PDB file of C-alpha atoms in Angstrom:
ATOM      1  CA  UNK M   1       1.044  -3.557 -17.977  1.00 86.00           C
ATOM      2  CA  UNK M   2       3.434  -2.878 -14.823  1.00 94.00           C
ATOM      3  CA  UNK M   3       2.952  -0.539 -12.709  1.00 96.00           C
ATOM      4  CA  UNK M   4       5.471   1.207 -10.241  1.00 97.00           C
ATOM      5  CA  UNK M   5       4.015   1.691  -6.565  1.00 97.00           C
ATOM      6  CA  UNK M   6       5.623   4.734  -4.708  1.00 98.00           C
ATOM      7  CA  UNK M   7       4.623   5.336  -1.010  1.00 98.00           C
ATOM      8  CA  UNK M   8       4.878   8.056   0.283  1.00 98.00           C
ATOM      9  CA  UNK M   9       4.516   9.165   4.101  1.00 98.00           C
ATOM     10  CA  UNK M  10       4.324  12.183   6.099  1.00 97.00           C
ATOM     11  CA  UNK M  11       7.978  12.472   8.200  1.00 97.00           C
ATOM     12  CA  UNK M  12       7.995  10.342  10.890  1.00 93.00           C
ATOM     13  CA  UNK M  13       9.042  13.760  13.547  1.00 94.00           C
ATOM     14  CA  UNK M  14       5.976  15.686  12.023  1.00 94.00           C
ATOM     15  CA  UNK M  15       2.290  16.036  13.344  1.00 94.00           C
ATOM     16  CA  UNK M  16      -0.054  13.993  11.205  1.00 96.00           C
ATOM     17  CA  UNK M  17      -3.069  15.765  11.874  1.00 96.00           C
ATOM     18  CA  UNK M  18      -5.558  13.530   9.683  1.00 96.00           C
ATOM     19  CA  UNK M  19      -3.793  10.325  10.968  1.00 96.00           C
ATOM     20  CA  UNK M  20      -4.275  12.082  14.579  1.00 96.00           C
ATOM     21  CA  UNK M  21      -7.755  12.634  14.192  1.00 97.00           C
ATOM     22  CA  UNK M  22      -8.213   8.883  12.996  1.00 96.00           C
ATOM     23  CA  UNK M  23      -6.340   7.730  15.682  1.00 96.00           C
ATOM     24  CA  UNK M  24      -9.118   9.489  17.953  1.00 96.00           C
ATOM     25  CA  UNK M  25     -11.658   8.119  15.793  1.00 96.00           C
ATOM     26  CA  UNK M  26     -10.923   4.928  16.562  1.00 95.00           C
ATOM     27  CA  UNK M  27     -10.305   5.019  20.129  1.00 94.00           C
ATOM     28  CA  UNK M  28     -14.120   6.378  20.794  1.00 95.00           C
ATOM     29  CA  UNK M  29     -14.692   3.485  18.709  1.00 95.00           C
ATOM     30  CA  UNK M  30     -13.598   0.628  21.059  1.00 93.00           C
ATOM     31  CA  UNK M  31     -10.502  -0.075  18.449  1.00 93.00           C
ATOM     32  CA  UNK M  32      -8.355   0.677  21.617  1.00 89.00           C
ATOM     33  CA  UNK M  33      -5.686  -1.957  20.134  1.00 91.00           C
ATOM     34  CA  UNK M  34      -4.413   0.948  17.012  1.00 94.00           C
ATOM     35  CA  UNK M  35      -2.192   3.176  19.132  1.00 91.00           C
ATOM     36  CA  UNK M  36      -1.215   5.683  16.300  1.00 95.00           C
ATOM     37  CA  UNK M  37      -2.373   5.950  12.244  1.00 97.00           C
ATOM     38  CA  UNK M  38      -0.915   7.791  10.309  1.00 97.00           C
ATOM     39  CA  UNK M  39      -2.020   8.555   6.382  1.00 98.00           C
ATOM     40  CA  UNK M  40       0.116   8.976   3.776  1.00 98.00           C
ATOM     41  CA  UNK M  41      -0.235   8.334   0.032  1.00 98.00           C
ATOM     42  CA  UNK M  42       0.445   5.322  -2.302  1.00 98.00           C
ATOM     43  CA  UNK M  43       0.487   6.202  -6.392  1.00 98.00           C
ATOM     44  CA  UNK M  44       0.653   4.103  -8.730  1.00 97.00           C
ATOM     45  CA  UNK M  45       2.091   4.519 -11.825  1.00 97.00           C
ATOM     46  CA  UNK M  46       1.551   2.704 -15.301  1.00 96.00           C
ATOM     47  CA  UNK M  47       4.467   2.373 -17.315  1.00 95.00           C
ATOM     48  CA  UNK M  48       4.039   1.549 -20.985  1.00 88.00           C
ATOM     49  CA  UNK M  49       6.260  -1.018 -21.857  1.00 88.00           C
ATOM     50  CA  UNK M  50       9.300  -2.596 -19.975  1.00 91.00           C
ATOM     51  CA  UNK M  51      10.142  -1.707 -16.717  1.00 93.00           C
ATOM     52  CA  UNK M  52      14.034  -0.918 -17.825  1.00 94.00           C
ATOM     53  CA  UNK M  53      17.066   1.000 -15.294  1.00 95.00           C
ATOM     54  CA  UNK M  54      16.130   4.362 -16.847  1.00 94.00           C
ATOM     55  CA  UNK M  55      12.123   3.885 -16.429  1.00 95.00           C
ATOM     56  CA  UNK M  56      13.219   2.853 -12.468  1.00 95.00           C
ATOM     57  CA  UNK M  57      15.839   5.865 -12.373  1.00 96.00           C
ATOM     58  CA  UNK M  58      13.272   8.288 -13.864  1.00 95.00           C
ATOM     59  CA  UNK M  59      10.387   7.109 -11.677  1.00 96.00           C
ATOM     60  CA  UNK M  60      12.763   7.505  -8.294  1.00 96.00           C
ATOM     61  CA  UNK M  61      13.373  11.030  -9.552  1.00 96.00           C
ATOM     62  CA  UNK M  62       9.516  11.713 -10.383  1.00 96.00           C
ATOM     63  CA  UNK M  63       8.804  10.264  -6.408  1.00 97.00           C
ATOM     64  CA  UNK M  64      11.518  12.637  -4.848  1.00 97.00           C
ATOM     65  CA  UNK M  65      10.594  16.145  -7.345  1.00 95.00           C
ATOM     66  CA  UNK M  66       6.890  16.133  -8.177  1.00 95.00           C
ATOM     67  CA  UNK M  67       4.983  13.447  -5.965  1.00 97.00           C
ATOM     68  CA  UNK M  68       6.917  14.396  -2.976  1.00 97.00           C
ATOM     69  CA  UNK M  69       7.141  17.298  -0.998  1.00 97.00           C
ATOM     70  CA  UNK M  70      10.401  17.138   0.948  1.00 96.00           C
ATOM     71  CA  UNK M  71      10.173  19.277   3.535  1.00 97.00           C
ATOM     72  CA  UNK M  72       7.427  17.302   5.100  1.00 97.00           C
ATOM     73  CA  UNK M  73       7.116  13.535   3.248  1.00 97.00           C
ATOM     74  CA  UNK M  74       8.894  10.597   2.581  1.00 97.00           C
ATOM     75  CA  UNK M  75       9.127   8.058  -0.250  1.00 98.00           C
ATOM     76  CA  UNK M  76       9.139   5.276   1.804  1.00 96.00           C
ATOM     77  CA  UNK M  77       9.216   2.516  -1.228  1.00 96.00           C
ATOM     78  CA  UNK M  78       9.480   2.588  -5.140  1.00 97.00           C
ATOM     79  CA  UNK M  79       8.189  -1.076  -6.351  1.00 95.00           C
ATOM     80  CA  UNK M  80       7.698  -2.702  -9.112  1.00 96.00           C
ATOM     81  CA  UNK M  81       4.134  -4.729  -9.472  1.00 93.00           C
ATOM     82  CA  UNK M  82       3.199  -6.825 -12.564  1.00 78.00           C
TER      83      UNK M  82
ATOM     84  CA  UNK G   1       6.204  -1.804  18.053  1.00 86.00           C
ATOM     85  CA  UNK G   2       4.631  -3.607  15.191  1.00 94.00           C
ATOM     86  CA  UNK G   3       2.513  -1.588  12.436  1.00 96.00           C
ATOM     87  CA  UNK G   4       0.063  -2.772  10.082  1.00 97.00           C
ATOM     88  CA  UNK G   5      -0.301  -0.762   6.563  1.00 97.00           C
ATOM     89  CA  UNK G   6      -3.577  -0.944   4.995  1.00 98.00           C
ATOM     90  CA  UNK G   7      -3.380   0.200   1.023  1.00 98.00           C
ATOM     91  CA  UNK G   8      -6.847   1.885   0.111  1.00 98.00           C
ATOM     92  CA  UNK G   9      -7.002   2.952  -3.797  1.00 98.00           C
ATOM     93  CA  UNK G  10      -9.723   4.325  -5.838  1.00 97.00           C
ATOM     94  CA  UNK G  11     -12.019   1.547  -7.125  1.00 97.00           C
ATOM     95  CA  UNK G  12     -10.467   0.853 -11.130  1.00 93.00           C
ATOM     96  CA  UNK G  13     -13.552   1.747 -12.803  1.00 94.00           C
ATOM     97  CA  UNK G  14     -13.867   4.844 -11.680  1.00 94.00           C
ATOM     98  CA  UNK G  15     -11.708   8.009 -12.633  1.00 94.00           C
ATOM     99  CA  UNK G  16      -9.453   9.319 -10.320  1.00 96.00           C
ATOM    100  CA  UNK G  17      -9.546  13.292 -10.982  1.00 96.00           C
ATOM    101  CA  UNK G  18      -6.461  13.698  -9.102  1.00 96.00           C
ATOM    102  CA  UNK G  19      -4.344  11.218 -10.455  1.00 96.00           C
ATOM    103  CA  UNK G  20      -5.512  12.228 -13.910  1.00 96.00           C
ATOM    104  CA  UNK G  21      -4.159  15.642 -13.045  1.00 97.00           C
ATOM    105  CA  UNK G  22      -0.803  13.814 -11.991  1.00 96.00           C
ATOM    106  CA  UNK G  23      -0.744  12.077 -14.866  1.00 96.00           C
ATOM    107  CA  UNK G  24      -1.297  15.489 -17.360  1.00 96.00           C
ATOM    108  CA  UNK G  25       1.504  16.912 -15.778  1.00 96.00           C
ATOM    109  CA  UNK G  26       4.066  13.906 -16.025  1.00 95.00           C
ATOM    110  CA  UNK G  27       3.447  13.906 -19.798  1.00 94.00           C
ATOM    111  CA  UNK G  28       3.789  17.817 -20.160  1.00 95.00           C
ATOM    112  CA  UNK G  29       7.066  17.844 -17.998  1.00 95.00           C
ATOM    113  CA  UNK G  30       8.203  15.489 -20.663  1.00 93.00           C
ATOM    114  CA  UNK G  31       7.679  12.190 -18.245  1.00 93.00           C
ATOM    115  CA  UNK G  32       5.582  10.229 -21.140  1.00 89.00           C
ATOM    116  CA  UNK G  33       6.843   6.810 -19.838  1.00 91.00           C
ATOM    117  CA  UNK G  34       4.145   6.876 -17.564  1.00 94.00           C
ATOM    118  CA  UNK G  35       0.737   6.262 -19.172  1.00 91.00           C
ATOM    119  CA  UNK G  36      -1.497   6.571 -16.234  1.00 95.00           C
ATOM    120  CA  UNK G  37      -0.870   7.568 -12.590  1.00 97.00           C
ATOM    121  CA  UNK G  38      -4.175   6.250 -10.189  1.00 97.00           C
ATOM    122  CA  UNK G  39      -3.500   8.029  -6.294  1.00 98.00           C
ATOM    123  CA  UNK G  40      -4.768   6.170  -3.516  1.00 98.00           C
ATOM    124  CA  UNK G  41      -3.989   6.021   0.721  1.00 98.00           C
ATOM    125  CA  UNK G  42      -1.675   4.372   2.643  1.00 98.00           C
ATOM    126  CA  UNK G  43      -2.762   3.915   6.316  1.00 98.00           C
ATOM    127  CA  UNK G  44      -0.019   2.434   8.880  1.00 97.00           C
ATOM    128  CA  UNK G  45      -1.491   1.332  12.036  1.00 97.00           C
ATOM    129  CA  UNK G  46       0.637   1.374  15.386  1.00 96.00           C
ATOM    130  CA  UNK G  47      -0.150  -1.930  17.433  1.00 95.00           C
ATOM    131  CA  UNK G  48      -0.082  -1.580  20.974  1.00 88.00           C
ATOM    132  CA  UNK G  49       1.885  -5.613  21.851  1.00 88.00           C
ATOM    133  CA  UNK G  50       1.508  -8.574  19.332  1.00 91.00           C
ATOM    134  CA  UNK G  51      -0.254  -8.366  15.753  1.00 93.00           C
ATOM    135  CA  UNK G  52      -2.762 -11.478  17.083  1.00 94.00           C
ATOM    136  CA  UNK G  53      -5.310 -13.142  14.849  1.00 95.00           C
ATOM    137  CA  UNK G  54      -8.172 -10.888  16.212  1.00 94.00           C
ATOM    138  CA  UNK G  55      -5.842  -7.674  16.408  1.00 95.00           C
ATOM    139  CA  UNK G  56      -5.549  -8.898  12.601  1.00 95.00           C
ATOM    140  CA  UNK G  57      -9.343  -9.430  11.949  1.00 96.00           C
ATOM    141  CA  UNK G  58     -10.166  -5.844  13.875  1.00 96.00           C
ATOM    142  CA  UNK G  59      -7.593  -4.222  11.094  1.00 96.00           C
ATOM    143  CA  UNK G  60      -9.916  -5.997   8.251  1.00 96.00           C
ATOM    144  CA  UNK G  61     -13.104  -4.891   9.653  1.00 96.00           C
ATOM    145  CA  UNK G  62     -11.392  -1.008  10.316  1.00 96.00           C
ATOM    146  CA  UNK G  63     -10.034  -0.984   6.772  1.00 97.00           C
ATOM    147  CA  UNK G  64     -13.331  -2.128   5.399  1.00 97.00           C
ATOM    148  CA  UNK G  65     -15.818  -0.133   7.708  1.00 95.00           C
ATOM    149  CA  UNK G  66     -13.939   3.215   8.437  1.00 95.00           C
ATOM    150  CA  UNK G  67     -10.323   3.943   6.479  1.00 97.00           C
ATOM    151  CA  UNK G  68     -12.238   3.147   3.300  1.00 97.00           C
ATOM    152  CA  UNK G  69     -15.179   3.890   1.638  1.00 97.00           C
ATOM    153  CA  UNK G  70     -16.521   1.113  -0.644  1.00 96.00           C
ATOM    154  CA  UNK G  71     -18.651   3.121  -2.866  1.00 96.00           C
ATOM    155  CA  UNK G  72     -15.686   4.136  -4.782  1.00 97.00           C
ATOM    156  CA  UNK G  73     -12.670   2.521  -2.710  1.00 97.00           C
ATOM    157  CA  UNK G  74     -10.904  -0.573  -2.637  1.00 97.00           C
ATOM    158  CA  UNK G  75      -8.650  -2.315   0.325  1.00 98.00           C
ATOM    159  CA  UNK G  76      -5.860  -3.722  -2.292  1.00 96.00           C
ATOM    160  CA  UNK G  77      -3.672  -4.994   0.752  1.00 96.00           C
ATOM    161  CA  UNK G  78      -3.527  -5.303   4.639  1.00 97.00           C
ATOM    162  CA  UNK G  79       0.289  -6.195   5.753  1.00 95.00           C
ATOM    163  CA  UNK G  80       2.154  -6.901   8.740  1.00 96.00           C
ATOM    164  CA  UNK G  81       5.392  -4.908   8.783  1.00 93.00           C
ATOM    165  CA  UNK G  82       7.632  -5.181  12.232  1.00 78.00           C
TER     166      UNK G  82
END
């Protein structure tokens, strides 16, 4: 069945505090060569049936409204995976 | 600077509590194209000068080792975007 992939980031002028925290992680670690991380979230949806316009239109609108917040994320990509 | 993204998802056999939530939701806002809605991570890595075979190899062993947990994760894909 296809599935839709939407990414979604935390805004690229906003504090990532988990990503932060990774970043630190690694560091101690000896993985000097990762300057920054940050962690955002990729969802994937199943769509029953054909990936049509309206299926594409209403997942874009699903990405911005519900898995989205806004004020501090990003959808960064909407694709379309076999 | 280049940035590696590392995609981490929940492992397929096992349920995803949150992304059943997600997907309950969809279909009672009337979003019933979408059958099932899995939530996973999406990790960009900042690299400090050129994405080298062994910057490359250190991403694999991170994503493996310490931005996923393999009892109930999978790394679906490790990319190169400039």
């Amino acid at each position: 069945m296809p599935t839709i992939v939407v990414d979604v980031m935390p805004k690229a002028e906003l504090l990532d505090p988990q990503g932060k925290a990774v970043t630190g992680s690694l560091s101690r670690l000896g993985h000097g060569a990762f300057q920054n991380v940050r962690i955002g979230k990729r969802i994937e949806l199943t769509v029953d049936g054909d990936v049509t316009d309206a299926v594409l239109a209403e997942a874009r609108t699903i990405a911005d409204e519900i898995l989205s917040n806004g004020v501090i994320e990003d959808v960064v990509s909407i694709e379309v995976v076999e």
